[in-house]
């Protein structure tokens, strides 16, 4: 299809994940989707390289990878400590996941966060041309829009939050909450995964800022208007389903089946993060084993959890706690032939992961709080339609709003997790198929390109983005 001329898109995110030329099948849906529009609009993906420099120079490293131009900068060690490890991961991440008691409030972190956002704005400014659309991603960069406005940028600028927005009563525990939320008014569009997160935002601006809420969630404050939109992210569903049918996944599925020795596999796949509810999940599984002796030797839980943010202490603590819980569970229930919990601390390529999902009878996705959760969608997309596994999903994942046909649980309740597992493990084929079909239809329909089209339509309402997007 011939591409219509689209406005150039500039994507800004903390880390830049350029598409890889060598392993096109092994990148996440977000990279694939953003890369498609960046390629078509001849755009730029700007952000931190992940690298360090002794003192910040603002030097931009331009690269082209699989047709996508990336522009990255290195940060100083102090920036990384205060902005990334600090305000982003030790203050905002826990607070926005409702874990106020884990949040660390330090002025130095705020200063570092402001400094990096200002540096990003100064560095990005010369790259922005008149008609460009700018799309900023995630909690690391909330003030960036306002910093750009202060430098005279009049372009359309959008922001998408990949994590939850906390209830107003929690938000106000952040000492600089007002300044932070005010800075969002630098954007024209602010996107959330769910109606819940959007409503918490609206509650805040109404109660704390006396903003005016208009039709279609337009919010006006201090002479500026933004539009808040619900825009749930999806996965590259058809591609993922095809991958799950492909040779690498099939080989992995067979290996898993052999190693399972006829036992039903429950699978969990998460970054090792306290928001993912891993401790509670292990305790729920332990409850199942103590209640259901008939399941002994007949099931096992494979939990794949690669460590993340290891420089942050709470992450070291959760890792230690999971080591000890898994030891306790295996110590109590294992036999010479059976290990009930296989706990693996490493990541796998997507095609291998697809085979693991497909081999599982149950996908156990129980975050305590999650903006969306893509693992739930990947699990569904990877299933065999003739004999699909069952998704057990936390009510508190953004994904639950779209995936009501999963077995939904309260992730804090070991009883509910144990009951849901019992139900999933014995669910008749017809019910599994019926639930799976409904879930798969949504996952396919509201995939990552749909998400992107929705957001782009809000960001640039005057332009029909469809022709370019459908050329993906
Ligand atoms: P995350 O918190 O990272 O994302 P999630 O949405 O589940 O959570 O995405 C994780 C991705 O990493 C998935 O694609 C998954 O396959 C992959 N992954 C996890 N463990 C892996 C392993 N062991 N090996 C290989 N790959 C692994 C944040 C928010 C989410 C939101 C996304 C997108 O916290 O709520 O859904 O952004 O907006």
Short mmCIF file of C-alpha atoms and ligand atoms in Angstrom, two decimals:
data_model
loop_
_atom_site.label_atom_id
_atom_site.label_comp_id
_atom_site.label_asym_id
_atom_site.label_seq_id
_atom_site.Cartn_x
_atom_site.Cartn_y
_atom_site.Cartn_z
CA UNK A 1 0.00 0.00 0.00
CA UNK A 2 1.26 3.45 -0.83
CA UNK A 3 2.04 5.51 2.27
CA UNK A 4 0.35 8.86 2.70
CA UNK A 5 2.61 11.60 3.99
CA UNK A 6 2.35 11.54 7.77
CA UNK A 7 3.69 14.05 10.22
CA UNK A 8 7.06 13.18 11.64
CA UNK A 9 6.88 11.50 15.03
CA UNK A 10 9.39 12.02 17.79
CA UNK A 11 9.16 9.38 20.50
CA UNK A 12 10.84 10.10 23.81
CA UNK A 13 11.31 7.44 26.46
CA UNK A 14 13.77 6.87 29.27
CA UNK A 15 15.44 4.00 27.45
CA UNK A 16 15.48 3.60 23.72
CA UNK A 17 14.92 0.10 22.40
CA UNK A 18 15.78 0.20 18.72
CA UNK A 19 14.55 -2.65 16.58
CA UNK A 20 17.20 -5.24 15.97
CA UNK A 21 18.22 -6.16 12.44
CA UNK A 22 19.43 -9.61 13.47
CA UNK A 23 16.48 -10.86 15.47
CA UNK A 24 13.37 -9.16 14.14
CA UNK A 25 11.14 -11.85 15.68
CA UNK A 26 12.48 -11.35 19.16
CA UNK A 27 11.49 -7.85 20.10
CA UNK A 28 8.60 -6.68 22.22
CA UNK A 29 5.36 -5.49 20.66
CA UNK A 30 5.94 -1.91 21.74
CA UNK A 31 9.26 -1.74 19.90
CA UNK A 32 7.68 -3.27 16.82
CA UNK A 33 4.73 -0.87 16.85
CA UNK A 34 6.68 2.30 17.56
CA UNK A 35 9.30 1.30 15.01
CA UNK A 36 6.62 0.96 12.37
CA UNK A 37 5.41 4.55 12.74
CA UNK A 38 8.90 5.90 13.24
CA UNK A 39 10.00 4.27 10.01
CA UNK A 40 6.98 5.48 8.08
CA UNK A 41 7.14 9.03 9.36
CA UNK A 42 10.93 9.19 9.17
CA UNK A 43 10.83 9.93 12.87
CA UNK A 44 13.29 9.85 15.74
CA UNK A 45 13.38 7.86 18.98
CA UNK A 46 15.10 9.92 21.65
CA UNK A 47 16.22 8.91 25.15
CA UNK A 48 18.95 7.73 27.46
CA UNK A 49 21.47 5.31 26.00
CA UNK A 50 21.74 3.42 29.28
CA UNK A 51 25.39 4.54 29.32
CA UNK A 52 27.35 6.74 31.67
CA UNK A 53 29.53 9.77 31.09
CA UNK A 54 31.62 11.61 33.65
CA UNK A 55 29.86 14.89 33.04
CA UNK A 56 26.83 15.49 30.86
CA UNK A 57 27.71 16.92 27.43
CA UNK A 58 24.39 16.78 25.59
CA UNK A 59 26.15 14.95 22.78
CA UNK A 60 23.60 13.00 20.78
CA UNK A 61 24.51 9.67 19.31
CA UNK A 62 22.43 9.15 16.16
CA UNK A 63 22.05 5.65 14.83
CA UNK A 64 19.90 3.93 12.30
CA UNK A 65 18.75 0.45 13.10
CA UNK A 66 16.33 -1.50 10.91
CA UNK A 67 15.20 1.76 9.33
CA UNK A 68 14.59 3.55 12.65
CA UNK A 69 16.64 6.59 13.69
CA UNK A 70 17.57 6.64 17.35
CA UNK A 71 19.09 9.60 19.17
CA UNK A 72 20.58 8.79 22.55
CA UNK A 73 22.49 10.62 25.26
CA UNK A 74 24.64 9.34 28.11
CA UNK A 75 23.93 10.44 31.68
CA UNK A 76 26.19 11.28 34.63
CA UNK A 77 26.43 8.81 37.52
CA UNK A 78 24.66 11.31 39.77
CA UNK A 79 21.81 11.64 37.24
CA UNK A 80 21.43 7.89 37.11
CA UNK A 81 21.42 7.65 40.89
CA UNK A 82 18.96 10.47 41.54
CA UNK A 83 16.75 10.44 38.47
CA UNK A 84 16.56 6.79 37.45
CA UNK A 85 17.33 4.70 40.55
CA UNK A 86 16.06 7.52 42.74
CA UNK A 87 12.95 9.48 41.86
CA UNK A 88 11.73 7.17 39.09
CA UNK A 89 12.31 3.79 40.71
CA UNK A 90 12.40 4.52 44.45
CA UNK A 91 9.75 7.25 44.66
CA UNK A 92 7.30 7.20 41.75
CA UNK A 93 7.29 3.48 40.98
CA UNK A 94 6.24 2.36 44.49
CA UNK A 95 3.88 5.30 45.00
CA UNK A 96 2.13 4.83 41.67
CA UNK A 97 1.75 1.11 42.50
CA UNK A 98 0.00 2.09 45.76
CA UNK A 99 3.00 1.12 47.91
CA UNK A 100 3.52 4.40 49.76
CA UNK A 101 5.43 2.72 52.55
CA UNK A 102 8.11 1.61 50.08
CA UNK A 103 8.45 5.06 48.53
CA UNK A 104 11.51 7.11 49.46
CA UNK A 105 11.07 10.85 49.50
CA UNK A 106 14.34 12.70 49.09
CA UNK A 107 14.86 16.19 47.76
CA UNK A 108 18.04 15.09 46.02
CA UNK A 109 15.99 12.64 43.94
CA UNK A 110 13.57 15.41 42.93
CA UNK A 111 16.47 17.65 41.94
CA UNK A 112 18.04 14.93 39.84
CA UNK A 113 14.70 14.16 38.18
CA UNK A 114 14.17 17.82 37.31
CA UNK A 115 17.74 18.15 36.09
CA UNK A 116 17.52 15.20 33.72
CA UNK A 117 14.15 16.33 32.37
CA UNK A 118 15.61 19.77 31.75
CA UNK A 119 18.65 18.23 30.06
CA UNK A 120 16.42 16.10 27.89
CA UNK A 121 14.42 19.21 26.90
CA UNK A 122 17.54 21.24 26.04
CA UNK A 123 19.01 18.40 24.02
CA UNK A 124 15.81 17.51 22.22
CA UNK A 125 14.78 21.07 21.39
CA UNK A 126 16.92 21.54 18.26
CA UNK A 127 15.60 18.27 16.83
CA UNK A 128 11.95 19.34 16.86
CA UNK A 129 10.68 20.82 13.59
CA UNK A 130 7.48 22.77 13.07
CA UNK A 131 4.92 20.06 12.33
CA UNK A 132 6.45 17.22 14.32
CA UNK A 133 4.34 15.28 16.76
CA UNK A 134 6.08 14.55 20.05
CA UNK A 135 5.13 11.50 22.13
CA UNK A 136 6.66 11.18 25.58
CA UNK A 137 6.50 7.89 27.48
CA UNK A 138 6.19 7.09 31.13
CA UNK A 139 6.79 8.27 34.65
CA UNK A 140 10.47 9.08 34.17
CA UNK A 141 9.57 12.03 31.98
CA UNK A 142 6.40 13.62 33.36
CA UNK A 143 7.80 17.21 33.40
CA UNK A 144 9.36 17.01 29.95
CA UNK A 145 6.35 18.47 28.13
CA UNK A 146 6.35 21.53 30.31
CA UNK A 147 10.11 21.98 29.97
CA UNK A 148 9.62 21.96 26.18
CA UNK A 149 6.76 24.48 26.37
CA UNK A 150 8.98 26.80 28.42
CA UNK A 151 11.43 26.65 25.53
CA UNK A 152 8.76 27.73 23.06
CA UNK A 153 7.72 24.39 21.60
CA UNK A 154 4.17 24.82 20.28
CA UNK A 155 3.84 21.39 18.67
CA UNK A 156 1.30 18.79 19.70
CA UNK A 157 2.86 16.84 22.57
CA UNK A 158 1.37 13.69 24.07
CA UNK A 159 2.22 11.67 27.15
CA UNK A 160 1.45 8.04 27.88
CA UNK A 161 1.68 6.57 31.37
CA UNK A 162 2.55 2.86 31.33
CA UNK A 163 1.92 2.36 35.04
CA UNK A 164 -1.17 3.03 37.20
CA UNK A 165 -2.13 6.51 38.33
CA UNK A 166 -2.58 6.36 42.12
CA UNK A 167 -5.71 7.44 43.99
CA UNK A 168 -5.69 11.09 45.01
CA UNK A 169 -5.24 10.30 48.73
CA UNK A 170 -2.02 8.46 47.96
CA UNK A 171 -0.79 10.96 45.42
CA UNK A 172 -0.79 13.75 47.98
CA UNK A 173 1.80 11.91 50.07
CA UNK A 174 4.36 12.93 47.46
CA UNK A 175 5.89 16.17 48.74
CA UNK A 176 6.08 17.73 45.27
CA UNK A 177 2.80 16.26 44.00
CA UNK A 178 1.35 19.57 42.96
CA UNK A 179 4.30 20.64 40.88
CA UNK A 180 4.49 17.24 39.25
CA UNK A 181 0.83 17.12 38.25
CA UNK A 182 0.83 20.75 37.12
CA UNK A 183 3.65 19.93 34.76
CA UNK A 184 1.38 17.47 32.95
CA UNK A 185 -0.48 20.47 31.59
CA UNK A 186 2.41 20.95 29.19
CA UNK A 187 0.84 18.08 27.21
CA UNK A 188 -2.10 18.13 24.82
CA UNK A 189 -2.99 14.49 25.43
CA UNK A 190 -2.37 12.29 28.47
CA UNK A 191 -3.04 8.57 28.00
CA UNK A 192 -3.78 5.88 30.60
CA UNK A 193 -4.33 2.13 30.26
CA UNK A 194 -7.67 2.04 32.08
CA UNK A 195 -10.68 4.04 33.12
CA UNK A 196 -9.63 3.52 36.76
CA UNK A 197 -6.28 5.25 36.33
CA UNK A 198 -7.92 8.04 34.34
CA UNK A 199 -10.54 8.58 37.02
CA UNK A 200 -7.92 8.82 39.75
CA UNK A 201 -6.21 11.51 37.70
CA UNK A 202 -9.48 13.39 37.17
CA UNK A 203 -10.26 13.14 40.91
CA UNK A 204 -6.93 14.70 41.69
CA UNK A 205 -7.13 17.62 39.28
CA UNK A 206 -10.70 18.34 40.30
CA UNK A 207 -10.10 18.25 44.06
CA UNK A 208 -6.54 19.52 44.34
CA UNK A 209 -6.31 21.97 41.47
CA UNK A 210 -9.87 23.04 40.94
CA UNK A 211 -9.46 22.25 37.26
CA UNK A 212 -12.46 22.37 34.93
CA UNK A 213 -13.50 19.03 33.50
CA UNK A 214 -15.17 19.32 30.13
CA UNK A 215 -16.63 16.86 27.68
CA UNK A 216 -14.57 13.90 26.57
CA UNK A 217 -12.28 14.27 29.60
CA UNK A 218 -10.78 17.54 28.56
CA UNK A 219 -9.24 19.20 31.57
CA UNK A 220 -8.55 22.92 31.75
CA UNK A 221 -6.32 24.50 34.34
CA UNK A 222 -4.51 27.81 34.34
CA UNK A 223 -5.35 28.54 30.71
CA UNK A 224 -4.15 25.20 29.38
CA UNK A 225 -6.28 22.30 28.26
CA UNK A 226 -5.28 18.68 27.96
CA UNK A 227 -7.33 15.69 26.96
CA UNK A 228 -7.13 12.57 29.11
CA UNK A 229 -7.70 9.34 27.18
CA UNK A 230 -8.04 5.67 28.01
CA UNK A 231 -5.89 3.70 25.68
CA UNK A 232 -5.06 0.14 26.78
CA UNK A 233 -1.84 -1.16 25.29
CA UNK A 234 -1.93 -4.47 23.44
CA UNK A 235 0.62 -6.90 22.07
CA UNK A 236 1.58 -7.85 18.52
CA UNK A 237 -1.01 -10.58 18.94
CA UNK A 238 -1.08 -12.25 15.52
CA UNK A 239 2.72 -12.25 15.30
CA UNK A 240 2.97 -13.71 18.78
CA UNK A 241 0.42 -16.42 17.96
CA UNK A 242 2.41 -17.24 14.80
CA UNK A 243 5.62 -17.34 16.83
CA UNK A 244 3.97 -19.77 19.27
CA UNK A 245 3.24 -21.99 16.28
CA UNK A 246 6.75 -21.68 14.90
CA UNK A 247 9.68 -24.11 15.13
CA UNK A 248 11.54 -22.60 18.12
CA UNK A 249 8.41 -22.43 20.26
CA UNK A 250 7.33 -25.90 19.20
CA UNK A 251 10.72 -27.35 20.13
CA UNK A 252 10.52 -25.65 23.50
CA UNK A 253 6.96 -26.85 24.06
CA UNK A 254 8.05 -30.40 23.39
CA UNK A 255 10.99 -30.10 25.76
CA UNK A 256 8.70 -28.75 28.46
CA UNK A 257 6.24 -31.53 27.90
CA UNK A 258 8.94 -34.16 28.23
CA UNK A 259 10.34 -32.57 31.35
CA UNK A 260 6.84 -32.27 32.87
CA UNK A 261 6.44 -36.04 32.71
CA UNK A 262 2.65 -35.85 32.46
CA UNK A 263 2.28 -33.25 35.24
CA UNK A 264 0.23 -30.13 34.67
CA UNK A 265 2.35 -27.01 34.45
CA UNK A 266 1.31 -23.68 35.92
CA UNK A 267 3.46 -20.85 34.61
CA UNK A 268 4.32 -17.38 35.89
CA UNK A 269 6.56 -14.96 33.94
CA UNK A 270 7.44 -11.61 35.49
CA UNK A 271 10.22 -9.18 36.07
CA UNK A 272 11.32 -9.70 39.66
CA UNK A 273 9.40 -6.76 41.10
CA UNK A 274 7.32 -6.35 44.25
CA UNK A 275 4.38 -5.06 42.19
CA UNK A 276 4.05 -8.46 40.54
CA UNK A 277 2.81 -10.20 43.70
CA UNK A 278 5.35 -13.03 43.57
CA UNK A 279 5.52 -13.68 47.29
CA UNK A 280 1.74 -13.73 47.56
CA UNK A 281 1.63 -16.03 44.50
CA UNK A 282 4.06 -18.51 46.09
CA UNK A 283 2.02 -18.49 49.28
CA UNK A 284 -1.19 -19.06 47.30
CA UNK A 285 0.43 -22.02 45.55
CA UNK A 286 1.69 -23.35 48.87
CA UNK A 287 -1.91 -23.13 50.11
CA UNK A 288 -3.07 -25.18 47.13
CA UNK A 289 -0.51 -27.86 47.90
CA UNK A 290 -1.44 -28.06 51.55
CA UNK A 291 -5.19 -28.22 50.78
CA UNK A 292 -5.08 -30.58 47.84
CA UNK A 293 -3.02 -33.66 48.52
CA UNK A 294 -4.61 -35.22 45.45
CA UNK A 295 -2.61 -32.77 43.32
CA UNK A 296 0.75 -33.78 44.78
CA UNK A 297 3.10 -35.14 42.12
CA UNK A 298 0.54 -34.03 39.50
CA UNK A 299 1.28 -30.31 39.13
CA UNK A 300 4.20 -27.95 39.27
CA UNK A 301 4.64 -24.20 39.13
CA UNK A 302 7.32 -22.81 36.83
CA UNK A 303 8.06 -19.25 37.87
CA UNK A 304 10.37 -17.35 35.53
CA UNK A 305 11.51 -14.10 37.11
CA UNK A 306 14.62 -12.34 35.83
CA UNK A 307 16.03 -9.88 38.39
CA UNK A 308 15.51 -6.19 37.68
CA UNK A 309 16.67 -2.92 39.31
CA UNK A 310 19.16 -4.82 41.40
CA UNK A 311 20.80 -1.65 42.67
CA UNK A 312 17.63 -0.79 44.60
CA UNK A 313 17.46 -2.35 48.05
CA UNK A 314 13.78 -3.31 48.05
CA UNK A 315 14.52 -5.43 45.00
CA UNK A 316 17.33 -7.22 46.81
CA UNK A 317 14.96 -7.86 49.70
CA UNK A 318 12.20 -9.34 47.58
CA UNK A 319 14.73 -11.58 45.89
CA UNK A 320 15.94 -12.90 49.23
CA UNK A 321 12.39 -13.43 50.40
CA UNK A 322 11.49 -15.39 47.26
CA UNK A 323 14.60 -17.55 47.61
CA UNK A 324 13.55 -18.44 51.10
CA UNK A 325 9.88 -19.04 50.22
CA UNK A 326 10.76 -21.29 47.31
CA UNK A 327 13.14 -23.22 49.55
CA UNK A 328 10.41 -23.64 52.16
CA UNK A 329 7.83 -24.85 49.64
CA UNK A 330 10.14 -27.29 47.95
CA UNK A 331 11.53 -28.43 51.30
CA UNK A 332 8.08 -29.24 52.59
CA UNK A 333 6.43 -30.80 49.54
CA UNK A 334 9.12 -32.22 47.24
CA UNK A 335 9.65 -35.91 46.84
CA UNK A 336 12.59 -37.67 45.23
CA UNK A 337 10.76 -37.50 41.93
CA UNK A 338 8.87 -34.26 42.18
CA UNK A 339 9.87 -30.62 42.59
CA UNK A 340 6.64 -28.64 42.98
CA UNK A 341 8.18 -25.22 42.34
CA UNK A 342 10.72 -24.50 39.63
CA UNK A 343 11.96 -21.00 40.21
CA UNK A 344 14.20 -19.57 37.50
CA UNK A 345 15.90 -16.16 37.65
CA UNK A 346 16.57 -15.52 34.03
CA UNK A 347 15.05 -14.11 30.89
CA UNK A 348 14.26 -16.01 27.69
CA UNK A 349 13.90 -14.98 24.06
CA UNK A 350 10.31 -14.34 23.06
CA UNK A 351 10.00 -17.36 20.80
CA UNK A 352 11.18 -19.66 23.59
CA UNK A 353 8.81 -17.98 26.02
CA UNK A 354 5.95 -18.52 23.57
CA UNK A 355 6.65 -22.27 23.69
CA UNK A 356 6.69 -22.23 27.50
CA UNK A 357 3.31 -20.47 27.60
CA UNK A 358 1.89 -22.96 25.15
CA UNK A 359 3.05 -25.92 27.21
CA UNK A 360 1.28 -24.60 30.33
CA UNK A 361 -2.17 -25.64 31.53
CA UNK A 362 -2.48 -22.47 33.58
CA UNK A 363 -1.02 -18.97 33.26
CA UNK A 364 -0.75 -17.42 36.70
CA UNK A 365 -0.60 -13.62 36.47
CA UNK A 366 -1.24 -12.09 39.87
CA UNK A 367 0.29 -8.62 40.23
CA UNK A 368 -0.78 -6.62 43.27
CA UNK A 369 -1.02 -3.63 40.96
CA UNK A 370 -0.05 -3.31 37.30
CA UNK A 371 -0.63 -0.61 34.71
CA UNK A 372 -1.64 -3.24 32.16
CA UNK A 373 0.38 -6.52 32.16
CA UNK A 374 1.38 -7.87 28.81
CA UNK A 375 2.24 -11.36 30.01
CA UNK A 376 -1.51 -12.07 30.41
CA UNK A 377 -2.04 -11.19 26.75
CA UNK A 378 1.00 -13.11 25.54
CA UNK A 379 -0.17 -16.22 27.43
CA UNK A 380 -3.53 -16.07 25.68
CA UNK A 381 -2.03 -15.42 22.25
CA UNK A 382 0.31 -18.41 22.59
CA UNK A 383 -2.36 -21.03 23.36
CA UNK A 384 -3.39 -23.91 21.14
CA UNK A 385 -7.03 -23.21 20.18
CA UNK A 386 -7.83 -26.92 20.33
CA UNK A 387 -6.56 -27.31 23.90
CA UNK A 388 -6.05 -23.89 25.46
CA UNK A 389 -4.65 -23.25 28.93
CA UNK A 390 -6.51 -21.16 31.48
CA UNK A 391 -5.53 -17.64 32.48
CA UNK A 392 -5.73 -16.83 36.20
CA UNK A 393 -5.50 -13.05 36.42
CA UNK A 394 -5.34 -10.47 39.18
CA UNK A 395 -8.27 -8.12 39.48
CA UNK A 396 -5.73 -5.36 40.08
CA UNK A 397 -3.93 -5.60 36.75
CA UNK A 398 -5.07 -3.07 34.16
CA UNK A 399 -5.51 -6.08 31.85
CA UNK A 400 -8.46 -7.30 33.97
CA UNK A 401 -10.63 -4.52 32.53
CA UNK A 402 -10.35 -6.12 29.08
CA UNK A 403 -10.03 -9.76 30.14
CA UNK A 404 -13.11 -10.57 32.19
CA UNK A 405 -13.22 -14.15 30.81
CA UNK A 406 -10.08 -15.03 32.75
CA UNK A 407 -10.44 -16.56 36.21
CA UNK A 408 -10.10 -13.34 38.17
CA UNK A 409 -8.60 -13.30 41.67
CA UNK A 410 -7.68 -11.01 44.50
CA UNK A 411 -3.89 -11.44 44.46
CA UNK A 412 -3.59 -10.73 48.19
CA UNK A 413 -5.69 -13.75 49.09
CA UNK A 414 -3.90 -17.13 49.25
CA UNK A 415 -7.31 -18.83 49.41
CA UNK A 416 -8.52 -17.18 46.22
CA UNK A 417 -5.30 -18.05 44.41
CA UNK A 418 -5.53 -21.67 45.61
CA UNK A 419 -9.21 -21.93 44.64
CA UNK A 420 -8.62 -20.35 41.23
CA UNK A 421 -5.77 -22.76 40.55
CA UNK A 422 -7.96 -25.69 41.57
CA UNK A 423 -10.70 -24.46 39.24
CA UNK A 424 -8.31 -23.83 36.35
CA UNK A 425 -6.59 -27.20 36.65
CA UNK A 426 -9.87 -29.10 36.36
CA UNK A 427 -11.74 -26.84 33.95
CA UNK A 428 -13.56 -28.82 31.22
CA UNK A 429 -12.30 -28.41 27.65
CA UNK A 430 -15.47 -26.71 26.39
CA UNK A 431 -15.27 -24.01 29.06
CA UNK A 432 -11.55 -23.49 28.46
CA UNK A 433 -12.20 -23.05 24.76
CA UNK A 434 -15.08 -20.68 25.31
CA UNK A 435 -13.13 -18.45 27.69
CA UNK A 436 -10.04 -18.54 25.53
CA UNK A 437 -11.91 -17.62 22.32
CA UNK A 438 -13.41 -14.54 23.95
CA UNK A 439 -10.06 -13.49 25.41
CA UNK A 440 -8.24 -14.11 22.15
CA UNK A 441 -10.75 -12.05 20.18
CA UNK A 442 -10.02 -9.04 22.40
CA UNK A 443 -6.26 -9.60 22.36
CA UNK A 444 -6.32 -9.77 18.56
CA UNK A 445 -8.63 -6.84 18.07
CA UNK A 446 -7.10 -4.48 20.61
CA UNK A 447 -3.52 -5.21 19.70
CA UNK A 448 -0.53 -2.92 19.84
CA UNK A 449 -1.22 -1.28 16.47
CA UNK A 450 -4.80 -0.57 17.57
CA UNK A 451 -3.43 1.06 20.75
CA UNK A 452 -1.03 3.15 18.76
CA UNK A 453 -3.73 4.22 16.31
CA UNK A 454 -5.99 5.27 19.20
CA UNK A 455 -3.30 7.37 20.82
CA UNK A 456 -2.13 8.93 17.56
CA UNK A 457 -5.70 9.86 16.65
CA UNK A 458 -5.99 11.76 19.94
CA UNK A 459 -2.58 13.34 19.50
CA UNK A 460 -3.26 14.50 15.98
CA UNK A 461 -7.04 14.70 15.65
CA UNK A 462 -6.85 16.61 12.38
CA UNK A 463 -5.00 13.85 10.58
CA UNK A 464 -6.19 10.39 9.61
CA UNK A 465 -3.30 8.17 10.70
CA UNK A 466 -4.98 5.01 9.47
CA UNK A 467 -3.46 4.60 5.99
CA UNK A 468 0.08 4.69 7.29
CA UNK A 469 -0.66 2.46 10.26
CA UNK A 470 -2.41 -0.19 8.25
CA UNK A 471 0.65 -0.54 6.06
CA UNK A 472 2.48 -2.24 8.97
P1 LIG B 1 6.38 -4.34 32.90
O1 LIG B 1 6.19 -4.03 34.33
O2 LIG B 1 7.76 -4.72 32.50
O3 LIG B 1 5.82 -3.18 31.96
P2 LIG B 1 4.61 -6.37 31.48
O4 LIG B 1 3.50 -5.61 30.88
O5 LIG B 1 4.17 -7.67 32.04
O6 LIG B 1 5.35 -5.61 32.66
O7 LIG B 1 5.68 -6.62 30.36
C1 LIG B 1 6.78 -7.41 30.60
C2 LIG B 1 7.37 -7.87 29.27
O8 LIG B 1 8.62 -8.46 29.57
C3 LIG B 1 6.52 -8.91 28.59
O9 LIG B 1 6.53 -8.70 27.21
C4 LIG B 1 7.21 -10.22 28.94
O10 LIG B 1 7.14 -11.23 27.97
C5 LIG B 1 8.65 -9.80 29.11
N1 LIG B 1 9.27 -10.68 30.11
C6 LIG B 1 8.98 -10.79 31.41
N2 LIG B 1 9.75 -11.77 31.96
C7 LIG B 1 10.50 -12.27 31.00
C8 LIG B 1 11.49 -13.31 30.92
N3 LIG B 1 11.83 -14.03 31.98
N4 LIG B 1 12.08 -13.51 29.75
C9 LIG B 1 11.74 -12.79 28.69
N5 LIG B 1 10.83 -11.83 28.67
C10 LIG B 1 10.21 -11.56 29.81
C11 LIG B 1 5.26 -1.89 32.16
C12 LIG B 1 4.06 -1.82 33.10
C13 LIG B 1 2.98 -2.78 32.64
C14 LIG B 1 2.58 -2.48 31.20
C15 LIG B 1 3.80 -2.36 30.31
C16 LIG B 1 3.44 -1.83 28.93
O11 LIG B 1 4.45 -2.11 34.44
O12 LIG B 1 1.83 -2.71 33.48
O13 LIG B 1 1.76 -3.52 30.71
O14 LIG B 1 4.78 -1.47 30.87
O15 LIG B 1 2.74 -0.63 29.01
#
